XYZ file of N, CA and C in Angstrom:
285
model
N 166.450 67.515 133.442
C 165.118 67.778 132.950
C 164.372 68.728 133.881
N 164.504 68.281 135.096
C 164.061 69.478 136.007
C 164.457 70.856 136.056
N 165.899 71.180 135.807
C 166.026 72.254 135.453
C 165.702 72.977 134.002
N 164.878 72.333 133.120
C 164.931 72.678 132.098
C 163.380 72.878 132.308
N 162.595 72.317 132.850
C 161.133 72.906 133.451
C 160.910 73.918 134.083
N 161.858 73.848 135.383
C 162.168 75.221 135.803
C 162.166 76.426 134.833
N 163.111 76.419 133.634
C 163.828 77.469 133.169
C 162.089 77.930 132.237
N 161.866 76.958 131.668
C 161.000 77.053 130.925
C 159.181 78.230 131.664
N 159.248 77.233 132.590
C 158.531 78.144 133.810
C 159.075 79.776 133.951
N 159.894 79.529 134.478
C 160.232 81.146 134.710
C 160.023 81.782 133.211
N 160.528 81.642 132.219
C 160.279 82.164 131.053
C 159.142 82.283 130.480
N 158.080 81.424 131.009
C 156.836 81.824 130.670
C 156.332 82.436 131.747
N 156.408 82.872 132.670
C 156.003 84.149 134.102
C 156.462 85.192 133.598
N 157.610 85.377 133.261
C 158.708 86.775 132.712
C 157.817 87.179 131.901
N 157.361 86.471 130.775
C 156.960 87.070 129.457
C 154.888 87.516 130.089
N 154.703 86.949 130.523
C 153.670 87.486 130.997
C 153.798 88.710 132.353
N 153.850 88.588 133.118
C 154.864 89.958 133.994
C 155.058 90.757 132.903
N 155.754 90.286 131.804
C 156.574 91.320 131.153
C 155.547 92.051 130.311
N 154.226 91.362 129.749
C 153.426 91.483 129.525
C 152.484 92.555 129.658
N 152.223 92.289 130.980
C 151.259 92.983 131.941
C 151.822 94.715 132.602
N 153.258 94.402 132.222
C 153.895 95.623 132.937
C 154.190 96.512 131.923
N 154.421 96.164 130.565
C 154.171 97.182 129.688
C 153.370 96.888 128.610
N 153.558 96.345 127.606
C 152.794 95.969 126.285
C 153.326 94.525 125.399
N 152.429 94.416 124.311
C 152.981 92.980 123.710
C 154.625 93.581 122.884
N 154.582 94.727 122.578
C 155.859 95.177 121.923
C 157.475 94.942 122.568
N 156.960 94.771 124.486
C 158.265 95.069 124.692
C 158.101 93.664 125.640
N 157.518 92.686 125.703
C 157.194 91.299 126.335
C 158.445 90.109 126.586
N 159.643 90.386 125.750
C 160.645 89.842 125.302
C 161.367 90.372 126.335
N 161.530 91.748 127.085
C 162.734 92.094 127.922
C 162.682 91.193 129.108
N 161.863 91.074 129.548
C 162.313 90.292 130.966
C 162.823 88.707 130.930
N 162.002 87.816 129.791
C 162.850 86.822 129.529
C 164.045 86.874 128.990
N 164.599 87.841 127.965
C 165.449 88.281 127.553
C 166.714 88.549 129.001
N 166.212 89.685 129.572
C 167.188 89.657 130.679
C 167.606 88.501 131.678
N 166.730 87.752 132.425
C 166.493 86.555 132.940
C 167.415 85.546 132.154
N 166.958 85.423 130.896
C 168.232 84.567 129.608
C 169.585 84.378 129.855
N 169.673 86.147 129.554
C 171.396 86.855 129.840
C 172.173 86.519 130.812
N 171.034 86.592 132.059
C 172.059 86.379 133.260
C 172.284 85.296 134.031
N 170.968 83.993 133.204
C 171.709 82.752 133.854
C 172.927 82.350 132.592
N 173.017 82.835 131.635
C 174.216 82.342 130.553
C 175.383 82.809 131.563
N 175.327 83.919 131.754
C 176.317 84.771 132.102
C 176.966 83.701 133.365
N 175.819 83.600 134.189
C 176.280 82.957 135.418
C 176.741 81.195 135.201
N 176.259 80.964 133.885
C 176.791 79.634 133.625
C 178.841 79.596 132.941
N 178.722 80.939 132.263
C 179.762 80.778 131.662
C 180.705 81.102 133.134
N 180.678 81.669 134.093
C 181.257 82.017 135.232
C 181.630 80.731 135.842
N 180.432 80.319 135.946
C 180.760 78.673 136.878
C 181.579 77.830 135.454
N 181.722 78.283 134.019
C 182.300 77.484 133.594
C 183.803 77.323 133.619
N 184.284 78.583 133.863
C 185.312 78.954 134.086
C 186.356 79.604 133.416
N 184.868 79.653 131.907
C 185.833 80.277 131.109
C 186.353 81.576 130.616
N 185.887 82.508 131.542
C 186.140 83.974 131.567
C 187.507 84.184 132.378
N 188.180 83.157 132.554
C 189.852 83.419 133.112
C 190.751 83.662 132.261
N 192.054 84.023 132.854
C 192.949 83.226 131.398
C 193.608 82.282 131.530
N 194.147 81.913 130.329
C 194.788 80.476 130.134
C 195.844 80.128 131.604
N 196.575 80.995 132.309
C 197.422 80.655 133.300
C 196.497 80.031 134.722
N 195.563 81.220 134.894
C 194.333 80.820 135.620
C 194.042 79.236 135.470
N 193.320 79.293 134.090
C 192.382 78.398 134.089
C 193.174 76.751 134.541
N 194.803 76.741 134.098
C 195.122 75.405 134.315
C 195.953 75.414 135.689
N 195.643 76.863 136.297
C 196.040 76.755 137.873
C 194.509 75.886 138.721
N 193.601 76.402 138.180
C 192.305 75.854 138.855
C 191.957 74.577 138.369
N 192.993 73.975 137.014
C 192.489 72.417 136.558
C 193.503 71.985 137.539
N 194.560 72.249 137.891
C 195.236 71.359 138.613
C 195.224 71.377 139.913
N 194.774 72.405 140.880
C 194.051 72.348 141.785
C 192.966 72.018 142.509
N 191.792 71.584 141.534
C 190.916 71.335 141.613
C 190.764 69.526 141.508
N 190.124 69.150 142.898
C 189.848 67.450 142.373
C 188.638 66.963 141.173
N 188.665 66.196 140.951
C 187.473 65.449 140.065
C 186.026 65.935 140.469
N 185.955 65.633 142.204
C 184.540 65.919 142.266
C 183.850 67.352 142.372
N 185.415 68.142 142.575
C 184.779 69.667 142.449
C 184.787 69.703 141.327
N 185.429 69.272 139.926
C 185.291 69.803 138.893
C 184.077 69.298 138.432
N 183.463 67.870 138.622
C 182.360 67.501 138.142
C 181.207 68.708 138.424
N 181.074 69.041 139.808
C 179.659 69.577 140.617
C 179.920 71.155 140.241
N 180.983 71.660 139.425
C 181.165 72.986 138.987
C 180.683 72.869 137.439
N 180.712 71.203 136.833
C 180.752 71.433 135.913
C 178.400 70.990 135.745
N 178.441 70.510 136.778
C 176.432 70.324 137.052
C 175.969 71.951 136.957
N 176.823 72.668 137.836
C 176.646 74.156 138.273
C 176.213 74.886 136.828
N 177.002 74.547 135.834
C 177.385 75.252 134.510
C 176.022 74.576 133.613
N 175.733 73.249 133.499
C 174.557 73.107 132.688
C 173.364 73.215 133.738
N 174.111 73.459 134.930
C 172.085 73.855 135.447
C 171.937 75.352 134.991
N 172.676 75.946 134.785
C 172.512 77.478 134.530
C 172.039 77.478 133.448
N 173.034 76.795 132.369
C 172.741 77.093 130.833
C 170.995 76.453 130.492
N 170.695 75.066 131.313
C 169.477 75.159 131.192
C 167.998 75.928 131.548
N 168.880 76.622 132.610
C 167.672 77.490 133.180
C 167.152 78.853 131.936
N 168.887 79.212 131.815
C 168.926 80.222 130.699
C 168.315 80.085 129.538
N 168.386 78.924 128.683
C 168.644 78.894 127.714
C 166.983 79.012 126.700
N 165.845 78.301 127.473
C 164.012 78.760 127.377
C 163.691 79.696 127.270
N 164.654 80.918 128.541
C 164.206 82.265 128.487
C 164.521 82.446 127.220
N 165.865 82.284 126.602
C 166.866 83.262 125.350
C 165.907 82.780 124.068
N 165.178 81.619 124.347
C 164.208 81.030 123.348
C 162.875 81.902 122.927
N 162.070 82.171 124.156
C 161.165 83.109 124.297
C 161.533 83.870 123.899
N 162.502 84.864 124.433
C 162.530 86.173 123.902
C 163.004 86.151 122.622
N 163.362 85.373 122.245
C 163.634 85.662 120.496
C 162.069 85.489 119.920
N 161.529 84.909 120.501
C 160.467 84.259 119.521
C 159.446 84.884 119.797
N 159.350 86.186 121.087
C 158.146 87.109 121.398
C 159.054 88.609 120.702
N 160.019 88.160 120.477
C 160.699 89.302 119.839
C 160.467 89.955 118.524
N 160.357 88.532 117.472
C 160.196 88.305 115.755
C 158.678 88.482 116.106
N 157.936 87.734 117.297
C 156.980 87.880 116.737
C 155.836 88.943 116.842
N 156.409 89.873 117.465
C 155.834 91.431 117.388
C 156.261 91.916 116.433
């Protein structure tokens, strides 16, 4: 939940910043970008941008508790991300 306040926070600073730095038309880019790149960084920590040989070299290498705290890593991202990608759709439609 905390990270989902967080995310929500930053996404409402972005869109105002974003605001203030150009117009209501283009208010959506900075949450928009901000969005992109905690997804991005969630799907990274998820692990699923490897390939299949990879990915079950790092399941079987990997113990339980790294996979758990890689797998916290992955929904703290997606929650941080996921408010921004909200905003900017919705300051997007609604210009």
């Amino acid at each position: 939940m905390k990270f989902l306040t967080i995310g929500i926070m930053i996404s409402v600073i972005s869109a105002i910043v974003s605001y203030f730095m150009w117009d209501a038309a283009h208010a959506y880019q900075l949450p928009g970008i901000a969005g992109v790149a905690f997804i991005i960084l969630s799907a990274i920590f998820s692990g699923n941008l490897v390939s299949g040989d990879r990915m079950r070299a790092n399941f079987a290498t990997e113990t339980e508790d790294t996979r758990r705290e890689r797998h916290e890593i992955m929904v703290h991202f997606a929650l941080l991300g996921l408010p921004n990608l909200v905003v900017a759709v919705f300051l997007y439609y609604l210009h």
